[in-house]
Amino acid sequence: MAVDMKELTALCKRRGFIFQSSEIYGGINGFWDYGPYGVELKNAIKQFWWREIVHTRPDVVGQDASIIMHPTVWKASGHEDGFTDPMVDCRDCKSRFRADQLEEPGKCGSCGSRNMTEVRKFNLMLSTSVGANAESSTTAYLRPETAQAIFVNFKTIQKTSRKKLPFGIAQIGKAFRNEITPRNFTFRSREFEQMEMQYFIDPEDKVDHFSNWAELRKGFFTKLGFPLEKLRFKDHGQELAHYAKRAMDIEFEFPFGWQEVEGIHDRGDFDLTQHAQFAGENMEYFDEDSKRKFVPHVVETSIGADRVTLAVLCEAYSVENLGTEAEPDLRTVLRFKAHIAPVQVAVLPLMKKLSEPAEALERELNAQGFRTEFDVTGQIGKRYRRYDEIGTPYCVTFDFESLEDQAVTVRFRDSMEQVRIPISGLSEWLRKEIHQSMLPSL
Ligand code: ATP
């Protein structure tokens, strides 16, 4: 069944995943908040990215730079002059559009009027002022991407980490863009998080690092649960941004069409050369083996944390009819992989009377590092459905027999099958299951 974005958005709000920012004031367009389950999901995805990109790789290190940087950074990077989208207004209904997103150029997407303004360039950077005195304060930008902080810090990090080329620097952080038309839930927001990695290489290196990273990034998506047929790897060919020599988008089939989730770019030596020039700082690297000095080239992988979280939600969302056509019994399930599920294990006593030993078991699993919840309210069937809806892969039911045989029933979210597992081996069993869920789904 095709995913209905309205229903998914409603579920996200109802179950505390994602909702509008400043909701009690009527919201603010392009800004979103993550509630208790949403933040767990997004954190788990970010941590998994960090593990894959930084922790498992001896050649990549992390950083966390400030959002506001020296204003000249954005001159050097080309953002101050060139980070624009084409904007057009309807003179009749006053709606505003990104010119390249209109279905028919020159025709209003709201009222159909052809009375449109000329296309103008609109800079997407959001500005603020820094400093306490009006006279001496400086205009600064909220970064539109995290990448520049990595280029600016390249030398310092290379020296302090003593890494030799090729090596990468990764960062997760907020970015801000004054998008003309934020839309499709969190897909295009004005405040969002990016997970970026810049891999610095010797331009004479014969290894095809671009293709290697593209292949690795494909693996990341399948480990998050995306089937390959829902992904598209689109080479930009000759259509390239000012900084890029080669570019590829990883696209996902959202309910509103194929859209970019991640970009992989060969940025050449563009950024380091620009910063060398604007800051008057030498950005060259000395290669001890070949005794050569050069400005490294860069392969970048850039993915939106919110955008990939939305893709995960779309892929996981399903509504099944367990009844008949005449008497439908609809079950809403979020089929997250166990390693990213906001709640991995729900421990449910069959009856209130069994709360004490059941809660002790939940605390024990929690201490073992699983994301757990204990829930005693309502009939057991209703509780299962509640946990299906937030994507909990394992419900552990503690019943009267558990007191006798020291075993519990584990119900699987996806198949709804149940197995009996001894309490003594439960934690080990869950660990294996969750570990398995990290394998690619093909
Ligand atoms: P688009 O063409 O969709 O505006 P872009 O090509 O400008 O995106 P990049 O500058 O390459 O995007 O940014 C890298 C990643 O950051 C994107 O693949 C996306 O996941 C994320 N991203 C960019 N803009 C937004 C936004 N407005 N809201 C949410 N995520 C975004």
Short mmCIF file of C-alpha atoms and ligand atoms in Angstrom, two decimals:
data_model
loop_
_atom_site.label_atom_id
_atom_site.label_comp_id
_atom_site.label_asym_id
_atom_site.label_seq_id
_atom_site.Cartn_x
_atom_site.Cartn_y
_atom_site.Cartn_z
CA MET A 1 0.00 0.00 0.00
CA ALA A 2 1.36 3.45 -0.89
CA VAL A 3 2.30 5.56 2.10
CA ASP A 4 -0.06 8.47 2.67
CA MET A 5 2.07 11.41 3.89
CA LYS A 6 -0.91 12.92 5.74
CA GLU A 7 -1.40 9.72 7.73
CA LEU A 8 2.30 9.37 8.44
CA THR A 9 2.50 13.02 9.58
CA ALA A 10 -0.53 12.45 11.81
CA LEU A 11 1.05 9.32 13.33
CA CYS A 12 4.30 11.21 13.95
CA LYS A 13 2.40 13.87 15.84
CA ARG A 14 0.07 11.48 17.71
CA ARG A 15 2.90 9.28 18.94
CA GLY A 16 5.37 12.05 19.69
CA PHE A 17 7.88 11.52 16.90
CA ILE A 18 7.86 14.86 15.06
CA PHE A 19 5.58 17.90 15.17
CA GLN A 20 5.64 21.58 14.25
CA SER A 21 7.90 23.92 16.16
CA SER A 22 6.13 26.49 18.39
CA GLU A 23 2.88 24.67 17.83
CA ILE A 24 0.91 26.55 20.49
CA TYR A 25 1.64 29.76 18.56
CA GLY A 26 0.43 28.26 15.30
CA GLY A 27 3.80 26.88 14.25
CA ILE A 28 6.52 28.40 12.12
CA ASN A 29 6.99 27.28 8.55
CA GLY A 30 10.02 25.09 7.92
CA PHE A 31 10.87 24.30 11.56
CA TRP A 32 10.16 21.01 13.34
CA ASP A 33 10.53 19.49 16.80
CA TYR A 34 11.28 15.89 17.68
CA GLY A 35 9.40 14.37 20.63
CA PRO A 36 10.54 11.45 22.83
CA TYR A 37 10.36 8.69 20.19
CA GLY A 38 11.52 10.95 17.35
CA VAL A 39 14.66 12.02 19.15
CA GLU A 40 15.51 8.38 19.97
CA LEU A 41 15.09 7.40 16.33
CA LYS A 42 17.13 10.29 14.98
CA ASN A 43 19.84 9.80 17.61
CA ALA A 44 20.09 6.09 16.79
CA ILE A 45 20.50 6.91 13.08
CA LYS A 46 23.12 9.57 13.84
CA GLN A 47 25.02 7.22 16.14
CA PHE A 48 24.94 4.50 13.51
CA TRP A 49 26.32 6.92 10.90
CA TRP A 50 29.04 7.99 13.34
CA ARG A 51 29.93 4.37 14.04
CA GLU A 52 30.13 3.47 10.36
CA ILE A 53 32.05 6.59 9.33
CA VAL A 54 34.24 7.36 12.34
CA HIS A 55 34.45 4.57 14.93
CA THR A 56 35.00 1.66 12.57
CA ARG A 57 37.54 3.54 10.44
CA PRO A 58 41.09 4.25 11.53
CA ASP A 59 41.36 6.84 8.73
CA VAL A 60 38.45 9.11 9.79
CA VAL A 61 38.25 11.39 12.84
CA GLY A 62 35.42 13.58 14.11
CA GLN A 63 34.93 17.22 15.07
CA ASP A 64 32.17 19.45 16.40
CA ALA A 65 32.57 23.04 15.22
CA SER A 66 30.60 26.15 16.09
CA ILE A 67 27.56 27.11 14.01
CA ILE A 68 28.62 30.73 13.60
CA MET A 69 31.97 31.22 11.91
CA HIS A 70 34.02 34.18 10.74
CA PRO A 71 31.91 35.92 8.05
CA THR A 72 34.74 35.75 5.50
CA VAL A 73 34.41 31.95 5.47
CA TRP A 74 31.22 32.38 3.44
CA LYS A 75 32.87 34.78 1.02
CA ALA A 76 35.67 32.31 0.41
CA SER A 77 33.32 29.35 0.02
CA GLY A 78 31.25 31.17 -2.59
CA HIS A 79 28.06 31.12 -0.50
CA GLU A 80 27.78 34.88 0.00
CA ASP A 81 27.70 35.52 -3.72
CA GLY A 82 26.34 32.31 -5.11
CA PHE A 83 24.21 30.34 -2.64
CA THR A 84 20.94 31.35 -4.22
CA ASP A 85 17.75 29.82 -5.52
CA PRO A 86 15.66 31.37 -8.29
CA MET A 87 12.58 33.00 -6.77
CA VAL A 88 9.37 34.18 -8.41
CA ASP A 89 6.19 35.79 -6.99
CA CYS A 90 2.60 35.76 -8.18
CA ARG A 91 1.38 39.36 -8.47
CA ASP A 92 -2.24 38.26 -8.03
CA CYS A 93 -2.29 35.90 -5.03
CA LYS A 94 1.14 36.92 -3.64
CA SER A 95 2.36 33.31 -3.40
CA ARG A 96 6.10 32.80 -3.65
CA PHE A 97 7.83 29.93 -5.46
CA ARG A 98 11.17 28.47 -6.34
CA ALA A 99 11.13 29.07 -10.08
CA ASP A 100 12.71 25.69 -10.85
CA GLN A 101 10.00 23.88 -8.88
CA LEU A 102 6.99 25.30 -10.73
CA GLU A 103 5.17 22.70 -12.78
CA GLU A 104 4.80 25.16 -15.63
CA PRO A 105 7.31 28.00 -15.83
CA GLY A 106 5.60 31.39 -15.63
CA LYS A 107 2.36 30.02 -14.18
CA CYS A 108 1.37 30.40 -10.52
CA GLY A 109 1.29 27.04 -8.72
CA SER A 110 -1.47 28.29 -6.37
CA CYS A 111 -4.00 30.28 -8.42
CA GLY A 112 -2.92 29.53 -11.99
CA SER A 113 -2.33 33.20 -12.85
CA ARG A 114 0.30 34.10 -15.43
CA ASN A 115 0.87 37.49 -13.84
CA MET A 116 4.27 36.53 -12.37
CA THR A 117 7.28 38.67 -11.45
CA GLU A 118 10.70 38.26 -13.08
CA VAL A 119 12.82 35.48 -11.60
CA ARG A 120 15.16 36.89 -8.94
CA LYS A 121 18.10 35.37 -7.14
CA PHE A 122 17.41 34.76 -3.45
CA ASN A 123 20.30 34.05 -1.05
CA LEU A 124 19.45 31.16 1.25
CA MET A 125 21.75 32.07 4.13
CA LEU A 126 20.17 33.25 7.39
CA SER A 127 22.02 36.07 9.12
CA THR A 128 22.29 37.33 12.66
CA SER A 129 24.40 39.93 14.41
CA VAL A 130 27.18 39.17 16.84
CA GLY A 131 28.40 41.61 19.51
CA ALA A 132 26.71 43.65 22.24
CA ASN A 133 26.97 47.15 20.73
CA ALA A 134 24.86 48.07 17.76
CA GLU A 135 27.78 50.09 16.31
CA SER A 136 30.42 47.44 16.67
CA SER A 137 28.32 44.36 16.00
CA THR A 138 29.07 42.25 12.95
CA THR A 139 26.68 40.49 10.65
CA ALA A 140 27.31 36.78 10.75
CA TYR A 141 25.65 33.81 9.08
CA LEU A 142 24.14 30.68 10.52
CA ARG A 143 26.09 28.06 8.57
CA PRO A 144 24.23 26.71 5.52
CA GLU A 145 26.38 23.53 5.61
CA THR A 146 28.77 21.94 8.10
CA ALA A 147 31.44 21.22 5.46
CA GLN A 148 33.20 24.60 5.60
CA ALA A 149 34.16 24.14 9.26
CA ILE A 150 35.97 20.97 8.24
CA PHE A 151 37.96 22.73 5.49
CA VAL A 152 38.84 25.61 7.79
CA ASN A 153 40.06 23.18 10.49
CA PHE A 154 41.86 20.85 8.08
CA LYS A 155 45.41 21.84 9.05
CA THR A 156 44.80 21.89 12.81
CA ILE A 157 43.12 18.50 12.81
CA GLN A 158 45.67 16.95 10.49
CA LYS A 159 48.47 18.07 12.80
CA THR A 160 46.83 17.20 16.10
CA SER A 161 45.59 13.78 14.96
CA ARG A 162 48.87 13.06 13.09
CA LYS A 163 46.87 11.50 10.25
CA LYS A 164 48.46 10.94 6.90
CA LEU A 165 46.62 11.23 3.61
CA PRO A 166 44.21 9.80 2.72
CA PHE A 167 42.14 10.59 5.80
CA GLY A 168 38.74 12.06 6.59
CA ILE A 169 37.10 14.46 9.05
CA ALA A 170 33.44 13.94 9.93
CA GLN A 171 30.87 16.08 11.64
CA ILE A 172 27.20 16.02 12.61
CA GLY A 173 25.57 19.38 13.17
CA LYS A 174 22.84 21.86 12.47
CA ALA A 175 22.64 23.80 9.23
CA PHE A 176 20.24 26.58 8.25
CA ARG A 177 18.81 27.59 4.91
CA ASN A 178 16.09 30.14 4.32
CA GLU A 179 14.32 27.82 1.87
CA ILE A 180 11.81 29.67 -0.31
CA THR A 181 9.22 26.92 -0.06
CA PRO A 182 9.80 24.49 2.81
CA ARG A 183 7.63 21.45 2.18
CA ASN A 184 6.98 17.73 2.33
CA PHE A 185 7.04 17.50 6.12
CA THR A 186 10.68 17.63 7.31
CA PHE A 187 12.08 16.95 3.83
CA ARG A 188 12.88 20.58 3.13
CA SER A 189 13.24 22.51 6.37
CA ARG A 190 14.89 25.80 7.24
CA GLU A 191 16.78 24.29 10.17
CA PHE A 192 18.13 20.78 9.79
CA GLU A 193 21.04 18.55 10.66
CA GLN A 194 23.74 17.36 8.32
CA MET A 195 26.13 14.44 8.65
CA GLU A 196 29.12 15.25 6.49
CA MET A 197 32.53 13.74 5.90
CA GLN A 198 35.38 15.26 3.91
CA TYR A 199 38.02 12.77 2.75
CA PHE A 200 41.36 14.43 1.93
CA ILE A 201 43.41 12.75 -0.78
CA ASP A 202 46.58 13.13 -2.80
CA PRO A 203 45.49 14.31 -6.30
CA GLU A 204 47.98 11.82 -7.74
CA ASP A 205 46.54 8.90 -5.77
CA LYS A 206 45.46 6.25 -8.28
CA VAL A 207 42.72 4.83 -6.03
CA ASP A 208 39.19 5.79 -7.11
CA HIS A 209 38.10 7.16 -3.72
CA PHE A 210 34.90 8.63 -5.14
CA SER A 211 33.62 5.22 -6.28
CA ASN A 212 34.79 3.56 -3.06
CA TRP A 213 32.82 6.01 -0.94
CA ALA A 214 29.77 5.72 -3.19
CA GLU A 215 29.82 1.94 -2.66
CA LEU A 216 30.24 2.27 1.11
CA ARG A 217 27.39 4.73 1.34
CA LYS A 218 25.15 2.28 -0.54
CA GLY A 219 25.91 -0.23 2.22
CA PHE A 220 24.86 2.26 4.90
CA PHE A 221 21.39 2.59 3.36
CA THR A 222 20.83 -1.16 3.12
CA LYS A 223 21.93 -1.56 6.75
CA LEU A 224 19.27 1.00 7.71
CA GLY A 225 16.65 -1.18 6.05
CA PHE A 226 16.21 0.31 2.57
CA PRO A 227 15.73 -2.23 -0.21
CA LEU A 228 17.91 -1.48 -3.24
CA GLU A 229 14.91 -1.01 -5.52
CA LYS A 230 13.87 2.03 -3.44
CA LEU A 231 17.27 3.65 -3.99
CA ARG A 232 18.69 5.33 -7.06
CA PHE A 233 22.29 6.41 -7.60
CA LYS A 234 22.23 9.33 -9.95
CA ASP A 235 25.42 10.66 -11.48
CA HIS A 236 25.22 14.40 -12.20
CA GLY A 237 27.27 14.09 -15.38
CA GLN A 238 28.09 17.59 -16.61
CA GLU A 239 25.55 19.39 -14.38
CA LEU A 240 27.78 20.37 -11.50
CA ALA A 241 27.82 22.92 -8.69
CA HIS A 242 30.60 25.53 -8.78
CA TYR A 243 32.81 23.55 -6.39
CA ALA A 244 32.34 20.05 -7.84
CA LYS A 245 34.28 18.00 -10.38
CA ARG A 246 32.01 14.98 -10.08
CA ALA A 247 28.81 14.42 -8.14
CA MET A 248 26.34 11.67 -7.39
CA ASP A 249 23.03 11.78 -5.55
CA ILE A 250 21.60 8.91 -3.58
CA GLU A 251 17.87 9.19 -4.08
CA PHE A 252 15.03 7.46 -2.24
CA GLU A 253 11.55 6.90 -3.59
CA PHE A 254 9.54 9.05 -1.17
CA PRO A 255 5.72 8.96 -1.39
CA PHE A 256 6.09 12.36 -3.15
CA GLY A 257 8.61 11.08 -5.70
CA TRP A 258 12.32 10.29 -6.09
CA GLN A 259 14.35 12.79 -4.08
CA GLU A 260 17.92 13.28 -2.93
CA VAL A 261 18.87 12.08 0.53
CA GLU A 262 22.65 12.17 0.20
CA GLY A 263 25.18 13.77 -2.10
CA ILE A 264 28.68 12.50 -2.85
CA HIS A 265 30.95 15.13 -4.36
CA ASP A 266 34.46 15.34 -5.71
CA ARG A 267 35.26 18.91 -4.62
CA GLY A 268 38.82 18.88 -5.96
CA ASP A 269 41.01 21.47 -4.23
CA PHE A 270 38.39 24.22 -4.58
CA ASP A 271 37.63 24.86 -0.90
CA LEU A 272 41.14 24.55 0.54
CA THR A 273 42.50 26.81 -2.20
CA GLN A 274 39.80 29.42 -1.55
CA HIS A 275 40.48 29.43 2.20
CA ALA A 276 44.23 29.60 1.60
CA GLN A 277 43.66 32.70 -0.49
CA PHE A 278 41.09 34.48 1.71
CA ALA A 279 42.74 33.67 5.05
CA GLY A 280 46.29 34.01 3.78
CA GLU A 281 47.04 30.62 5.31
CA ASN A 282 49.04 27.85 3.71
CA MET A 283 46.77 24.82 3.24
CA GLU A 284 49.37 22.58 1.63
CA TYR A 285 50.20 19.13 2.88
CA PHE A 286 53.73 17.74 2.85
CA ASP A 287 53.90 14.11 1.84
CA GLU A 288 56.89 12.57 3.57
CA ASP A 289 57.14 9.54 1.30
CA SER A 290 57.24 11.39 -2.02
CA LYS A 291 58.64 14.65 -0.53
CA ARG A 292 55.95 16.58 -2.42
CA LYS A 293 53.90 19.55 -1.22
CA PHE A 294 50.36 19.96 -2.53
CA VAL A 295 46.84 21.09 -1.69
CA PRO A 296 44.82 17.90 -1.05
CA HIS A 297 41.71 17.09 -3.05
CA VAL A 298 38.47 16.22 -1.31
CA VAL A 299 35.72 13.63 -1.70
CA GLU A 300 32.68 14.59 0.35
CA THR A 301 29.70 12.57 1.54
CA SER A 302 26.82 14.72 2.77
CA ILE A 303 23.55 13.39 4.15
CA GLY A 304 20.69 15.13 5.97
CA ALA A 305 19.93 13.51 9.34
CA ASP A 306 16.32 14.70 9.22
CA ARG A 307 15.88 13.72 5.61
CA VAL A 308 17.18 10.19 6.13
CA THR A 309 15.04 9.89 9.28
CA LEU A 310 12.02 10.85 7.18
CA ALA A 311 13.02 8.27 4.56
CA VAL A 312 13.33 5.63 7.30
CA LEU A 313 9.85 6.54 8.59
CA CYS A 314 8.37 6.34 5.07
CA GLU A 315 10.02 2.97 4.41
CA ALA A 316 8.99 1.56 7.81
CA TYR A 317 5.37 2.72 7.75
CA SER A 318 2.74 0.18 6.84
CA VAL A 319 -0.95 -0.40 7.49
CA GLU A 320 -2.17 -3.99 7.28
CA ASN A 321 -5.66 -5.37 7.35
CA LEU A 322 -5.71 -8.38 9.70
CA GLY A 323 -9.50 -8.70 9.34
CA THR A 324 -11.64 -9.06 6.27
CA GLU A 325 -12.81 -6.54 3.73
CA ALA A 326 -16.22 -6.44 5.36
CA GLU A 327 -14.82 -6.25 8.87
CA PRO A 328 -11.42 -4.63 8.63
CA ASP A 329 -9.00 -4.78 11.52
CA LEU A 330 -6.21 -2.35 10.66
CA ARG A 331 -2.77 -2.65 12.21
CA THR A 332 -0.33 0.25 11.82
CA VAL A 333 3.29 -0.84 12.05
CA LEU A 334 6.59 0.98 11.84
CA ARG A 335 8.99 -1.72 10.68
CA PHE A 336 12.24 -0.17 11.89
CA LYS A 337 15.31 -2.31 11.98
CA ALA A 338 15.85 -3.33 15.62
CA HIS A 339 19.14 -1.43 15.93
CA ILE A 340 17.48 1.95 15.30
CA ALA A 341 14.05 1.37 16.90
CA PRO A 342 13.28 4.08 19.51
CA VAL A 343 12.11 1.39 21.94
CA GLN A 344 13.77 -1.93 21.21
CA VAL A 345 12.16 -4.03 23.93
CA ALA A 346 8.82 -3.50 25.69
CA VAL A 347 8.30 -5.58 28.84
CA LEU A 348 4.63 -6.19 29.52
CA PRO A 349 3.20 -8.02 32.52
CA LEU A 350 0.14 -9.99 31.46
CA MET A 351 -1.70 -8.77 34.58
CA LYS A 352 -1.07 -5.91 36.98
CA LYS A 353 -0.26 -8.41 39.71
CA LEU A 354 2.88 -9.42 37.81
CA SER A 355 4.24 -5.88 37.66
CA GLU A 356 7.00 -6.31 40.18
CA PRO A 357 8.99 -9.14 38.56
CA ALA A 358 8.23 -7.77 35.07
CA GLU A 359 9.53 -4.32 35.93
CA ALA A 360 12.63 -5.85 37.51
CA LEU A 361 13.27 -7.65 34.22
CA GLU A 362 12.79 -4.41 32.27
CA ARG A 363 15.27 -2.61 34.53
CA GLU A 364 17.75 -5.45 34.06
CA LEU A 365 17.49 -5.26 30.24
CA ASN A 366 17.79 -1.48 30.43
CA ALA A 367 20.97 -1.83 32.48
CA GLN A 368 22.30 -4.11 29.75
CA GLY A 369 22.06 -1.19 27.32
CA PHE A 370 18.80 -1.88 25.46
CA ARG A 371 16.27 0.90 24.88
CA THR A 372 13.35 -0.43 26.94
CA GLU A 373 9.93 0.47 28.24
CA PHE A 374 7.64 -1.09 30.82
CA ASP A 375 3.90 -0.85 30.23
CA VAL A 376 1.12 -2.26 32.33
CA THR A 377 -1.93 -0.32 31.14
CA GLY A 378 -4.66 -1.89 29.03
CA GLN A 379 -5.29 -5.29 27.53
CA ILE A 380 -2.24 -7.12 26.27
CA GLY A 381 -3.50 -7.04 22.64
CA LYS A 382 -3.93 -3.26 22.79
CA ARG A 383 -0.45 -2.87 24.21
CA TYR A 384 1.02 -4.93 21.37
CA ARG A 385 -0.68 -2.64 18.86
CA ARG A 386 0.65 0.45 20.61
CA TYR A 387 4.18 -0.89 20.37
CA ASP A 388 3.67 -1.91 16.71
CA GLU A 389 2.78 1.70 16.02
CA ILE A 390 6.03 3.04 17.47
CA GLY A 391 8.07 0.30 15.82
CA THR A 392 9.14 -1.81 18.82
CA PRO A 393 10.50 -5.06 17.38
CA TYR A 394 10.19 -7.20 20.54
CA CYS A 395 7.42 -7.31 23.13
CA VAL A 396 8.34 -9.46 26.13
CA THR A 397 5.33 -10.74 28.02
CA PHE A 398 5.70 -11.82 31.61
CA ASP A 399 2.85 -14.20 32.54
CA PHE A 400 1.92 -16.40 35.51
CA GLU A 401 3.90 -19.30 34.10
CA SER A 402 6.99 -17.11 34.05
CA LEU A 403 7.06 -17.32 37.85
CA GLU A 404 7.25 -21.12 37.56
CA ASP A 405 9.41 -21.76 34.48
CA GLN A 406 11.55 -18.58 34.55
CA ALA A 407 10.79 -17.98 30.87
CA VAL A 408 8.94 -15.24 28.97
CA THR A 409 7.08 -14.97 25.69
CA VAL A 410 8.69 -12.79 23.04
CA ARG A 411 6.33 -11.49 20.35
CA PHE A 412 7.85 -10.36 17.06
CA ARG A 413 6.42 -7.11 15.70
CA ASP A 414 6.64 -8.05 12.02
CA SER A 415 5.39 -11.65 11.97
CA MET A 416 3.43 -11.44 15.25
CA GLU A 417 4.82 -14.91 16.00
CA GLN A 418 5.68 -15.76 19.57
CA VAL A 419 8.51 -17.77 21.10
CA ARG A 420 9.25 -18.80 24.67
CA ILE A 421 12.69 -17.80 25.89
CA PRO A 422 14.37 -18.50 29.28
CA ILE A 423 14.93 -15.27 31.22
CA SER A 424 18.55 -16.25 31.88
CA GLY A 425 19.34 -16.20 28.14
CA LEU A 426 17.08 -13.28 27.13
CA SER A 427 19.65 -10.53 27.09
CA GLU A 428 22.11 -12.57 25.01
CA TRP A 429 19.32 -13.56 22.61
CA LEU A 430 18.25 -9.93 22.16
CA ARG A 431 21.82 -8.79 21.64
CA LYS A 432 22.26 -11.31 18.82
CA GLU A 433 18.95 -10.34 17.23
CA ILE A 434 19.76 -6.63 17.30
CA HIS A 435 23.24 -7.23 15.99
CA GLN A 436 21.77 -9.28 13.11
CA SER A 437 19.47 -6.39 12.23
CA MET A 438 22.54 -4.37 11.22
CA LEU A 439 23.19 -6.67 8.28
CA PRO A 440 22.19 -5.25 4.90
CA SER A 441 18.61 -5.90 3.82
CA LEU A 442 18.78 -6.77 0.15
P1 ATP B 1 18.30 20.20 -2.50
O1 ATP B 1 18.66 20.15 -3.98
O2 ATP B 1 17.30 19.17 -2.06
O3 ATP B 1 18.02 21.58 -1.98
P2 ATP B 1 21.10 20.25 -2.07
O4 ATP B 1 21.59 19.55 -3.27
O5 ATP B 1 21.17 21.72 -1.96
O6 ATP B 1 19.61 19.75 -1.73
P3 ATP B 1 23.28 19.67 -0.37
O7 ATP B 1 23.71 21.07 -0.27
O8 ATP B 1 24.08 18.72 -1.20
O9 ATP B 1 21.76 19.60 -0.80
O10 ATP B 1 23.10 19.11 1.12
C1 ATP B 1 23.41 17.79 1.47
C2 ATP B 1 22.24 17.11 2.16
O11 ATP B 1 21.70 17.94 3.20
C3 ATP B 1 21.07 16.81 1.24
O12 ATP B 1 21.26 15.62 0.54
C4 ATP B 1 19.93 16.70 2.23
O13 ATP B 1 19.88 15.40 2.80
C5 ATP B 1 20.31 17.69 3.29
N1 ATP B 1 19.54 18.94 3.11
C6 ATP B 1 19.85 19.97 2.29
N2 ATP B 1 18.93 20.93 2.38
C7 ATP B 1 18.00 20.51 3.28
C8 ATP B 1 16.80 21.07 3.81
N3 ATP B 1 16.38 22.26 3.44
N4 ATP B 1 16.10 20.35 4.71
C9 ATP B 1 16.52 19.13 5.11
N5 ATP B 1 17.65 18.57 4.65
C10 ATP B 1 18.39 19.23 3.74
#
